[in-house]
Coordinates of C-alpha atoms and ligand atoms in Angstrom, one line a residue:
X12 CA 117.1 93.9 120.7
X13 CA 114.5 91.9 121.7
X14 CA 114.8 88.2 121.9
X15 CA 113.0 86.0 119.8
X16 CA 112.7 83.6 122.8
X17 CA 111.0 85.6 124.9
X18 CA 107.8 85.0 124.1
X19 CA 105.6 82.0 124.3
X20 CA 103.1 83.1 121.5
X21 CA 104.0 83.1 117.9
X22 CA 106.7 85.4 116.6
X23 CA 105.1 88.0 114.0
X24 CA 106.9 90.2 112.2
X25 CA 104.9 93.0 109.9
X26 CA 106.8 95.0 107.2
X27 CA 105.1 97.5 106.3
X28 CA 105.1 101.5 104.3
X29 CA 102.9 102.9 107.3
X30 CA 102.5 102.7 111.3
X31 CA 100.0 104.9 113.1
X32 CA 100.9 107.2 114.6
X33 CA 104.5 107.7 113.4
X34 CA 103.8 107.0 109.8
X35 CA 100.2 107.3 108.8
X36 CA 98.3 108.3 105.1
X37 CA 95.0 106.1 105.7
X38 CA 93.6 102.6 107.5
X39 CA 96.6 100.8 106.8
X40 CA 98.9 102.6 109.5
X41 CA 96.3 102.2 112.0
X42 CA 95.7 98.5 111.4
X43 CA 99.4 97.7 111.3
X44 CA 99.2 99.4 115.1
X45 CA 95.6 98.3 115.9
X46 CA 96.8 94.3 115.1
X47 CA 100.4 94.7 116.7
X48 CA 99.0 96.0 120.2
X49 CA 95.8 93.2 120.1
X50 CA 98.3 90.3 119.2
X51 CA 100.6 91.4 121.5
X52 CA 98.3 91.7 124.2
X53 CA 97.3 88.1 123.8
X54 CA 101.1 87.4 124.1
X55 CA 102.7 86.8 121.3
X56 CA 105.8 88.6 120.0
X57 CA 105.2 91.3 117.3
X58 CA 107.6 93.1 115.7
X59 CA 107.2 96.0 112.9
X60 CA 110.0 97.1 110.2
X61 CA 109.2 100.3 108.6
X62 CA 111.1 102.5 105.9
X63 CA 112.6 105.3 108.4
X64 CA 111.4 108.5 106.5
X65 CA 112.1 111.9 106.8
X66 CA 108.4 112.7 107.3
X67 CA 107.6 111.0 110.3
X68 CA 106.1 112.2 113.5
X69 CA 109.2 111.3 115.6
X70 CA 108.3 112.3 118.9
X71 CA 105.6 109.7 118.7
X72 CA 108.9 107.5 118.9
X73 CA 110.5 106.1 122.1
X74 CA 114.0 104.9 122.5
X75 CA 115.3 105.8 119.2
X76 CA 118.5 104.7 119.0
X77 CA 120.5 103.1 115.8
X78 CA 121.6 99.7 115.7
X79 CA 125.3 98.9 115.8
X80 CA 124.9 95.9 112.6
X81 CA 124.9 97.8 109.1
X82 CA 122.6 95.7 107.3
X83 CA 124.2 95.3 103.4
X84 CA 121.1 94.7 100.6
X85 CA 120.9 94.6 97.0
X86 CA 120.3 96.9 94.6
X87 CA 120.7 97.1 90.8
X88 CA 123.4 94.6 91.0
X89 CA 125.2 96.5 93.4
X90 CA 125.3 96.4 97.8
X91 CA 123.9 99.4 99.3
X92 CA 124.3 100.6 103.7
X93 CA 121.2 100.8 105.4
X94 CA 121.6 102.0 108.9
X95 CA 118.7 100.3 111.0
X96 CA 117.2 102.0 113.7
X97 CA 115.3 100.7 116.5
X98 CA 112.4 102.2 118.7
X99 CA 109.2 102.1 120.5
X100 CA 105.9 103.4 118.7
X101 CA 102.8 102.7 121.1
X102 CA 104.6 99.6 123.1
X103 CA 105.5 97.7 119.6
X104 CA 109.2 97.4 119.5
X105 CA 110.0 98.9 115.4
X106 CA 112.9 98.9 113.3
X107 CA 113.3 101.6 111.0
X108 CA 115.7 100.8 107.9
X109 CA 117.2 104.0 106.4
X110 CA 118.9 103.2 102.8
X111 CA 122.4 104.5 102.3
X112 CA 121.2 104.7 98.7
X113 CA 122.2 107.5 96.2
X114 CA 118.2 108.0 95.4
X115 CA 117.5 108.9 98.8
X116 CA 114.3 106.9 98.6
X117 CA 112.9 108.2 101.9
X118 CA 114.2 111.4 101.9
X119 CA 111.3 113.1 100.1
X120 CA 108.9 114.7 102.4
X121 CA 106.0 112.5 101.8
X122 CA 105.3 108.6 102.0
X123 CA 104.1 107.7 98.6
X124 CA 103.4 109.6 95.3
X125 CA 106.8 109.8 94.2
X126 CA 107.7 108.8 90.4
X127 CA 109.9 106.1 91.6
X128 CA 107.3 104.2 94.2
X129 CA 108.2 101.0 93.0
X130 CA 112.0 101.2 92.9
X131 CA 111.6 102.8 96.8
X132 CA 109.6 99.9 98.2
X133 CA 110.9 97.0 96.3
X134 CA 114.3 98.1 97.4
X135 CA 112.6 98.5 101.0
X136 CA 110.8 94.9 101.0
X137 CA 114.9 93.8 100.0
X138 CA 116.2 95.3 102.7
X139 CA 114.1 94.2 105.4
X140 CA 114.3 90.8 104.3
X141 CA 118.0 90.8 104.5
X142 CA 118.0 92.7 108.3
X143 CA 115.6 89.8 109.8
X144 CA 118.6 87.6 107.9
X145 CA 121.4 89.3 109.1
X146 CA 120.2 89.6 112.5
X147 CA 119.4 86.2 113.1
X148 CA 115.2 86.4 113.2
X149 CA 113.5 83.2 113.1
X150 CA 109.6 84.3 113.1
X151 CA 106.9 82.2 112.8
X152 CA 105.3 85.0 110.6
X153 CA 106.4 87.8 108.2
X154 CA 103.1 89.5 107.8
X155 CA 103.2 91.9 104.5
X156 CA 100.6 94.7 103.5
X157 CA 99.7 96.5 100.3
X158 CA 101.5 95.9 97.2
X159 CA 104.7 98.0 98.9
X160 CA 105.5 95.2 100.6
X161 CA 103.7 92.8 98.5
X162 CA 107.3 91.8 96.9
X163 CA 108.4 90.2 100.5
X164 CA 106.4 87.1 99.3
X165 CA 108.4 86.3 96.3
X166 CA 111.5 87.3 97.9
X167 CA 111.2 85.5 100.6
X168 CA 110.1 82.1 98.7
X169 CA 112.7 82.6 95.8
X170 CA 115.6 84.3 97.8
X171 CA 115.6 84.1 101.5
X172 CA 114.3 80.7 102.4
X173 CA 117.4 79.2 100.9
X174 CA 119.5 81.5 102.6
X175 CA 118.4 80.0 105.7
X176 CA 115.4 82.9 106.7
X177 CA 113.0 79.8 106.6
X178 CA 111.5 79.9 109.9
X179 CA 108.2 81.6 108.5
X180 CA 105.0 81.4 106.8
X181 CA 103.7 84.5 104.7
X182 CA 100.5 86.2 105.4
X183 CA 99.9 89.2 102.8
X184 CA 97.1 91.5 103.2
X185 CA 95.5 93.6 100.9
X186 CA 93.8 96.5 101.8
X187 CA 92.6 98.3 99.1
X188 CA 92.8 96.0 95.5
X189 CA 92.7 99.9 93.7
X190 CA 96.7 100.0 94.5
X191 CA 98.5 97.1 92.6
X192 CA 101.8 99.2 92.3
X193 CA 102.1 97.4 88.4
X194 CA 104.9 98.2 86.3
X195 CA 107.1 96.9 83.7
X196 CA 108.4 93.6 84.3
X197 CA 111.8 94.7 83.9
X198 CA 111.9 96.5 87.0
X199 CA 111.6 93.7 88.6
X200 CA 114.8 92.6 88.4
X201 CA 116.7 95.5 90.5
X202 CA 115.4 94.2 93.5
X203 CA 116.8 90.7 92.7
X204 CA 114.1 89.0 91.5
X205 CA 114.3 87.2 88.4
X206 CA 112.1 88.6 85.6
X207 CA 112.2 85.1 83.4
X208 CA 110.3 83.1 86.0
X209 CA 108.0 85.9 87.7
X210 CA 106.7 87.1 84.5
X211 CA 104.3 84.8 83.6
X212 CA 100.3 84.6 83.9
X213 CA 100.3 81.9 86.8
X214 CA 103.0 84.3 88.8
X215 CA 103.7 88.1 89.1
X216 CA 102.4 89.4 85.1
X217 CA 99.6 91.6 85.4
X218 CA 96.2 89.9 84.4
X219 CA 95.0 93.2 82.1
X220 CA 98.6 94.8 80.8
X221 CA 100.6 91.9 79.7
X222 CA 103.7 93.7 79.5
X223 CA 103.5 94.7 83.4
X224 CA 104.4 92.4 86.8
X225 CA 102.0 93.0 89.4
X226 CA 103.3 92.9 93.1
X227 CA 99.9 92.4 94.6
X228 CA 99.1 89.1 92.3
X229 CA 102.8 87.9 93.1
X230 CA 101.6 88.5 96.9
X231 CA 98.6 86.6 96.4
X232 CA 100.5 83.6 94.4
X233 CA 103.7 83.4 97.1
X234 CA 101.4 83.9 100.2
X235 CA 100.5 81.3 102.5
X236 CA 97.8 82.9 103.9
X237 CA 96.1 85.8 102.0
X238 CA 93.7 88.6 103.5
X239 CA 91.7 91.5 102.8
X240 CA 89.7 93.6 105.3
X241 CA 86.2 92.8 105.4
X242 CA 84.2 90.0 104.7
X243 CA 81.8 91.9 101.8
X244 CA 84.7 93.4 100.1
X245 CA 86.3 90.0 99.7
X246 CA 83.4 88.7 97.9
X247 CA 83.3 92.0 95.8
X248 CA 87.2 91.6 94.7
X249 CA 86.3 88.2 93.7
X250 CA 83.6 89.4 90.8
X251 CA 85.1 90.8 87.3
X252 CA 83.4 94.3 88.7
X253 CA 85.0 94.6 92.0
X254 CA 88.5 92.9 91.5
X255 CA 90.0 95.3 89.8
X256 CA 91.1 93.0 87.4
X257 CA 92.7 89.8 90.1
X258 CA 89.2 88.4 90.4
X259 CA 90.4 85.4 88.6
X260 CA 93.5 85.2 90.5
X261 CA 92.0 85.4 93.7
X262 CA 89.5 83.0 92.9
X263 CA 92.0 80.9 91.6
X264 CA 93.4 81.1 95.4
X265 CA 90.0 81.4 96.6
X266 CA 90.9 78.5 99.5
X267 CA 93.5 81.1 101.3
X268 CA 92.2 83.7 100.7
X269 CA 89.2 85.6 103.3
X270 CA 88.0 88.6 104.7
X271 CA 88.2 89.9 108.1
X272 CA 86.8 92.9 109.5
X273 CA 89.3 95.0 110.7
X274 CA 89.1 96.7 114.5
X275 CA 90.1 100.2 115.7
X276 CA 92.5 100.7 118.7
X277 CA 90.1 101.5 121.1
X278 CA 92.7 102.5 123.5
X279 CA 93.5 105.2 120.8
X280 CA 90.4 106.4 119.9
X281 CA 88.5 106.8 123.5
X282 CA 86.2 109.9 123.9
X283 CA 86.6 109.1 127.8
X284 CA 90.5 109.6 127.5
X285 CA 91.1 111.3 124.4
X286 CA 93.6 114.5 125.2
X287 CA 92.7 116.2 121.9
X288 CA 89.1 117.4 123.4
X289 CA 87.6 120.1 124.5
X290 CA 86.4 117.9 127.3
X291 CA 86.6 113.9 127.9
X292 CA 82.5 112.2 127.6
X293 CA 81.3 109.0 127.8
X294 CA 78.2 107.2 126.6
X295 CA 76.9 108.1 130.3
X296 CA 77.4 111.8 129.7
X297 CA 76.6 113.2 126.7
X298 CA 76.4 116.9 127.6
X299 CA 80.7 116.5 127.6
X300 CA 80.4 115.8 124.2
X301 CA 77.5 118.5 123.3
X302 CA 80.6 120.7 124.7
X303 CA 82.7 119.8 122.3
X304 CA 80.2 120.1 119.8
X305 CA 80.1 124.1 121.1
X306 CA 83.6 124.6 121.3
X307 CA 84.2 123.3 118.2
X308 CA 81.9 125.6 116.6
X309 CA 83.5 128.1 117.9
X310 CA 87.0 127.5 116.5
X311 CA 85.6 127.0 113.0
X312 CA 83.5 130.0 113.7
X313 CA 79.8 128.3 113.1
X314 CA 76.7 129.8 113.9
X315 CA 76.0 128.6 117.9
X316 CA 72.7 130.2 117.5
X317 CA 71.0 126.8 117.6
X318 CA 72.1 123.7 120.0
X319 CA 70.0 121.5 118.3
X320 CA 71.0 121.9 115.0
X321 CA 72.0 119.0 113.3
X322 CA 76.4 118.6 112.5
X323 CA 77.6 116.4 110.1
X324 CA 80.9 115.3 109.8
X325 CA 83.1 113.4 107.5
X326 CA 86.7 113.2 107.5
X327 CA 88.3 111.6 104.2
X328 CA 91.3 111.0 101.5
X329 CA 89.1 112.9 98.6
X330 CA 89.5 110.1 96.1
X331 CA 87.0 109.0 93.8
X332 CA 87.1 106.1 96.2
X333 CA 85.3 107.8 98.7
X334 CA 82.2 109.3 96.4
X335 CA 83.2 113.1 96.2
X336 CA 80.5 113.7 94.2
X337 CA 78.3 112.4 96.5
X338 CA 80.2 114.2 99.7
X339 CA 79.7 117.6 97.7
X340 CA 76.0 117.2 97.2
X341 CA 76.1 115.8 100.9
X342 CA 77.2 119.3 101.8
X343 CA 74.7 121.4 99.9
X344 CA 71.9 119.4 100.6
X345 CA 72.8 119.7 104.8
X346 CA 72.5 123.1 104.0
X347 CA 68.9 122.4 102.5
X348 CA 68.0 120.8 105.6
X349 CA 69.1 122.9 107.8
X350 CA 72.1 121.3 109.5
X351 CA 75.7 122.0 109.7
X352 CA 78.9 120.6 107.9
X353 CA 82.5 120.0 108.8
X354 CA 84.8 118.1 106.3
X355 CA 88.6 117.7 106.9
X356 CA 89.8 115.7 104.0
X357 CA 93.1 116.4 101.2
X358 CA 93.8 114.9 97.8
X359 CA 96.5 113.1 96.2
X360 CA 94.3 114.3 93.0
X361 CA 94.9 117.5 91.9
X362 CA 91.8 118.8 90.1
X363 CA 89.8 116.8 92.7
X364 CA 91.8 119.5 95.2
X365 CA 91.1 122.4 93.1
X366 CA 87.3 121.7 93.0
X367 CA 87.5 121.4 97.0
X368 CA 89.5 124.4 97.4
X369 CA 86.5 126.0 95.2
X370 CA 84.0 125.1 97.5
X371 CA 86.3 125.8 100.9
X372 CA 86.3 129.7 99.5
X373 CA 82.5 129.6 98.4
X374 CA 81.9 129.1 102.2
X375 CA 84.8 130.5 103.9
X376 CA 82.3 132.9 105.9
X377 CA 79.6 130.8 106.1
X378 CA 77.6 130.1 109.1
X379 CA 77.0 126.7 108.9
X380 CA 79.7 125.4 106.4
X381 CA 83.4 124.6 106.9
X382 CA 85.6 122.7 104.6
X383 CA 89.2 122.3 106.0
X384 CA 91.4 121.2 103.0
X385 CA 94.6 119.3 105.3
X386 CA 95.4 115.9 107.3
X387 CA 94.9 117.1 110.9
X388 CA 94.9 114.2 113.4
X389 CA 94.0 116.5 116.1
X390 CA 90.9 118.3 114.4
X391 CA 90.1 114.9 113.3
X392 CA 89.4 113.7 116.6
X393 CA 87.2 117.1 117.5
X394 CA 85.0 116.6 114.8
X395 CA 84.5 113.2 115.4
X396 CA 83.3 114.0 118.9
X397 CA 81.5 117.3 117.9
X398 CA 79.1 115.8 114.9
X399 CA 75.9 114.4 115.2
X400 CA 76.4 112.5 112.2
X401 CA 78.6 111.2 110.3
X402 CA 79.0 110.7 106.1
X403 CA 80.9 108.2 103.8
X404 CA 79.1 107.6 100.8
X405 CA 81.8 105.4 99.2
X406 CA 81.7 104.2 96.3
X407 CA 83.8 100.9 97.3
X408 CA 85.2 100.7 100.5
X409 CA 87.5 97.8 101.8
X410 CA 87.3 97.9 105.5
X411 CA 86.5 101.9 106.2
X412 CA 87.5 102.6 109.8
X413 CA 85.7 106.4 110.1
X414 CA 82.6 104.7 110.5
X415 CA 83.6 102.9 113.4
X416 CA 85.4 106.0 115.2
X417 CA 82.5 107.6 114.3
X418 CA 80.3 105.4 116.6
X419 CA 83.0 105.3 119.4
X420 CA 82.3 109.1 119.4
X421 CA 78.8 109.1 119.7
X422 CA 78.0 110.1 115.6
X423 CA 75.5 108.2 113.9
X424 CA 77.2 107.0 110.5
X425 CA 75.1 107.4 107.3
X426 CA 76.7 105.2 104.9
X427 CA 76.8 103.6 101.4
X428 CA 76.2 99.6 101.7
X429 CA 79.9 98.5 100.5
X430 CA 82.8 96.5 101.3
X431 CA 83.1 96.9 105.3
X432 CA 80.5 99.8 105.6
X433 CA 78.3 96.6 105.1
X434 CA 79.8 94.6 107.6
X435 CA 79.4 97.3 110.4
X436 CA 76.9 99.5 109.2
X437 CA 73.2 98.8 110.2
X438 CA 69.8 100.1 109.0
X439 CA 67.9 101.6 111.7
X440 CA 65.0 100.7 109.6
X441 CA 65.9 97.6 108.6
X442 CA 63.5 95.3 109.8
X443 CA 65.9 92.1 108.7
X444 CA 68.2 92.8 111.0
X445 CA 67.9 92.4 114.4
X446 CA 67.3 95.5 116.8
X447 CA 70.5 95.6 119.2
X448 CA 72.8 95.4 115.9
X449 CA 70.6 98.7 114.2
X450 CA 73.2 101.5 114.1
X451 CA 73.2 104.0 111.5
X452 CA 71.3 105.3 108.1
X453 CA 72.7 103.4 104.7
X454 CA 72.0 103.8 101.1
X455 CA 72.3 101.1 98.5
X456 CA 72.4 103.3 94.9
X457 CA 75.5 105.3 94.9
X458 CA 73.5 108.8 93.3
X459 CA 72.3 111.6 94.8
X460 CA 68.8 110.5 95.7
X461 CA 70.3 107.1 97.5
X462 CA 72.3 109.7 99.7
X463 CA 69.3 111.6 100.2
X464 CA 66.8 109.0 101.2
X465 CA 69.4 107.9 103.9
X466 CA 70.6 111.8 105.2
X467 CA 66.8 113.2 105.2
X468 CA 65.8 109.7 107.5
X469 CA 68.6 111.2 109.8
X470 CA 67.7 114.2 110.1
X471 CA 64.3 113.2 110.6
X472 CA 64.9 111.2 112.9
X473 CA 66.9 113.7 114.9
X474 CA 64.8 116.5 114.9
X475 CA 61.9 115.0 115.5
X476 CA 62.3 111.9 118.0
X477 CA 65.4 113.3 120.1
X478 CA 65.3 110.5 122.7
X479 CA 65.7 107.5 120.3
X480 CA 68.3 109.5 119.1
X481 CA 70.4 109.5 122.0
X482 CA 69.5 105.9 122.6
X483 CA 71.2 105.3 119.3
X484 CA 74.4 107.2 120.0
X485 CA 74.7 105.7 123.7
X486 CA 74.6 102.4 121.9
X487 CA 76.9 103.0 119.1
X488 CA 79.6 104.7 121.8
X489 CA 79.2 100.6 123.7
X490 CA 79.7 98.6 120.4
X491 CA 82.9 97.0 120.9
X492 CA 84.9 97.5 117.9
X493 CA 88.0 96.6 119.5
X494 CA 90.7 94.3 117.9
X495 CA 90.0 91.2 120.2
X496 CA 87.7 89.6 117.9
X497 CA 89.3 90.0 114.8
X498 CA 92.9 89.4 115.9
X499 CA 91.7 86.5 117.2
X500 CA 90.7 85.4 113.6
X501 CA 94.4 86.5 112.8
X502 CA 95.6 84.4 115.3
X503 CA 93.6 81.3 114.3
X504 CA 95.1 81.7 110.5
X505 CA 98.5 82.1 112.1
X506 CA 98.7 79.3 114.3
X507 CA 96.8 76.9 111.0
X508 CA 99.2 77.5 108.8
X509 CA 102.5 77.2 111.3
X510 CA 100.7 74.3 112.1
X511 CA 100.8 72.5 108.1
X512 CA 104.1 73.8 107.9
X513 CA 105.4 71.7 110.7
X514 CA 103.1 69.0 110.1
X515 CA 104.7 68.9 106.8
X516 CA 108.6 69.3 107.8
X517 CA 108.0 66.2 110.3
X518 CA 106.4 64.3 106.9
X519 CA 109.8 64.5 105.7
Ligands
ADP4 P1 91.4 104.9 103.9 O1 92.4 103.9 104.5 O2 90.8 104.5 102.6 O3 92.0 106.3 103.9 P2 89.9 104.4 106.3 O4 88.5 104.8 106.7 O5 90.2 102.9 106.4 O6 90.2 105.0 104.9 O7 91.0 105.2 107.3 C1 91.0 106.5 107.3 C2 91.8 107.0 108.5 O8 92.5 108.2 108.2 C3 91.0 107.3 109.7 O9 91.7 107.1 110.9 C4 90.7 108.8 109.6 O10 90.4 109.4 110.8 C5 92.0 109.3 109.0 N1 91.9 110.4 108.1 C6 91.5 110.5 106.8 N2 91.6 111.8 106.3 C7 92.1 112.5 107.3 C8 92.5 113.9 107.5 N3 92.3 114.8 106.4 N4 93.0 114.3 108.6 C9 93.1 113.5 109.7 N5 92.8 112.2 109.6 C10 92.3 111.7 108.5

């Protein structure tokens, strides 16, 4: 176990549903990994507790070992056995809590979708309250994510501070305001909290269906610090259009409440080092990456006929999030202009899947088009170093990280201006902005004509001026996108609010 001592920094503890790489569906796992490592770098002490599921990528795990304490939570009026384990997952030290629960609630072969979401991480958020408890934890921050563990907040406030856990101050952030995990207010209570105090409009009841508790609106209420990732998306949430319905909440909160661009882990995503390639590049050699961009055609079996044709990539969740309506005409309309296309994406949507899986077979020969239908971390990485260019014509986006891989890679993002996509997403013919932050093609109208006006400048562009071209990808792959900026804005909201709390506890 590691000491809390140890460590001159602040003690942060995250609980969270997903760690990259162990435990990854989208941004969240590699934020939760990408913020660890950059605050533990500038030498604090972080600490991650994860459910321990049966779907994880355990030899991405070092050290696993279980703990000798069996940590007892509650349940439905009853105490349930959770064996905790503990491991290593990229240098953060983890504990993994696995439920001795009849329900089996990680047992199921995938992370989320199951019928009984809110029972699993509300019993989850319980349990890993009660380890930090039971193994005497005294952080200066319990740092929650995503309405999963949005119920730490409450917990913590109503349960847990006057069992003597009291060291901390909340930070909850949200990553995408589309998931509030809302459900009758009765199901509350199995996790312990108590339904008759929650359920009302200034707490945890749900702004739109009164007869619901919302865990993300609790989050915001019991939070002392509250978060979202990006700057323009936290603006967005707070308008009636773009909050999902919490805009008056968070406005309500509006004084601890901001946005902050999230980071990649650039250590993770390095063309120069990454083991997934064909061959390492950097910005100072790009034929390493045309090689990829051969190879790769290769294995999807793609006309190689022409080197200087044109590949786009885009790698997504297919949600209506992420404008699939827009990444289908995307595809024919490369086809149009004469370019490639490569998209890896799945979907937690069904019909949205079928109509995929419709195109996949239109073009399963095809010379120039390749639609791969799975999560593939490894193919992910390929594509991002064989494109040219890169899509995401979202319709909202909170943070978006693709984009910012993209980049690191060398391929030019073409973009819709939203949420984070704003914030690090640059027209190359925007004349407002200034010339060393120009990076990529963006479209304002999500429709078909937006996307066009921004994917035929591209391809002009590259086919026509190919040396401003690779000006623009060798000064993409040197942005930093790292985490030091932005966990430094963590940091300074951290050490703020320990600092009111113990300003306040010497007050009395
Ligand atoms: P979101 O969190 O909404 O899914 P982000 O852009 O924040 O979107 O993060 C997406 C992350 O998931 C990126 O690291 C991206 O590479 C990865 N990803 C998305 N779809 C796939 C897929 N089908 N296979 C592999 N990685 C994927």
């Amino acid at each position: 176990l590691i000491s809390s001592q140890a460590s001159p920094g602040l003690h942060v503890i995250h609980i969270a549903a997903e760690m990259a790489p162990v435990a990854k569906v989208g941004g969240l796992g590699d934020v939760v990994t990408g913020l660890g490592k950059a605050l533990q770098k500038k030498g604090h002490l972080v600490e991650i507790v994860l459910p321990k599921y049966d779907c994880m990528q355990y030899d991405r795990i070092r050290d696993l070992r279980v703990l000798d304490a069996t940590v007892y939570s509650y349940f439905d009026g009853k105490l349930f056995q959770n064996k905790v384990w503990t491991g290593t997952v990229e240098g953060l030290p983890v504990y993994f809590i696995e439920p001795h629960h009849p329900s089996k609630f990680f047992w199921r072969g995938q992370y989320y979708g199951e019928q009984d979401d809110f029972k699993r991480f509300s019993f989850f958020s319980r349990a890993a309250l009660e380890l930090l408890l039971q193994v005497g934890k005294k952080p200066d921050i319990i740092h929650c994510h995503d309405w999963q563990t949005a119920f730490v907040a409450p917990l913590y406030w109503d349960l847990y501070f006057p069992k003597g856990l009291n060291s901390a101050r909340i930070c909850f952030t949200c990553h995408n305001f589309e998931y509030q995990g809302a459900a009758p207010a009765s199901e509350l209570a199995s996790c312990g909290l108590d339904v008759q105090q929650l359920h009302r409009p200034d707490r945890m009841q749900d702004n739109s269906a009164h007869d619901r508790v919302n865990p993300i609106k609790g989050a915001i209420v019991f939070s002392n610090i509250v978060t979202t990732v990006s700057p323009t998306y936290a603006q967005e949430v707070r308008t009636a259009e773009g909050g999902k319905g919490l805009h008056s909440t968070l406005n309500f909160h509006s004084k601890k409440f901001m946005g902050i661009l999230n980071g990649i882990d650039t250590d993770a995503w390095d063309p120069a080092t990454d083991i997934f390639l064909k061959v390492q590049y950097t910005a100072n050699d790009l034929q390493g990456k045309a090689e990829n961009k051969a190879a790769m055609r290769r294995h999807l079996r793609l006309s190689s006929a022409d080197d200087s044709q044109p590949l786009v990539g885009c790698i997504t969740r297919l949600v209506p999030q992420k404008g699939v309506h827009l990444i289908r005409h995307a595809i024919y309309r490369t086809l149009e202009m004469g370019g490639q296309f490569v998209l890896l994406g799945s979907s937690p949507v069904p019909h949205i899947q079928r109509e995929f899986e419709g195109i996949a077979n239109q073009f399963q020969d095809h010379e120039h088009i390749r639609l791969i239908l799975k999560y593939d971390e490894s193919l992910s990485r390929y594509i991002y170093a064989a494109s040219d260019m890169f899509i995401i014509p979202s319709i909202f986006e909170p943070c978006g990280l693709t984009q910012m891989i993209a980049m690191r890679y060398g391929s030019v993002p073409i973009v819709r201006k939203t949420g984070g996509l704003n914030d690090s997403v640059f027209d190359v013919d925007d004349d407002t902005i200034p010339y060393q932050y120009r990076n990529g093609f963006t479209f304002a109208t999500p429709d078909e004509q937006g996307l066009n006006g921004a994917l035929d400048r591209a391809f002009n562009l590259y086919n026509n001026d190919s040396e401003t071209w690779q000006q623009l990808v060798q000064k993409n792959m040197n942005i930093d996108f790292s985490w030091s900026s932005s966990a430094s804005q963590y940091e300074e909201l951290y050490a703020k609010s320990v600092a009111r709390a113990r300003a306040a506890t010497s007050r009395t």
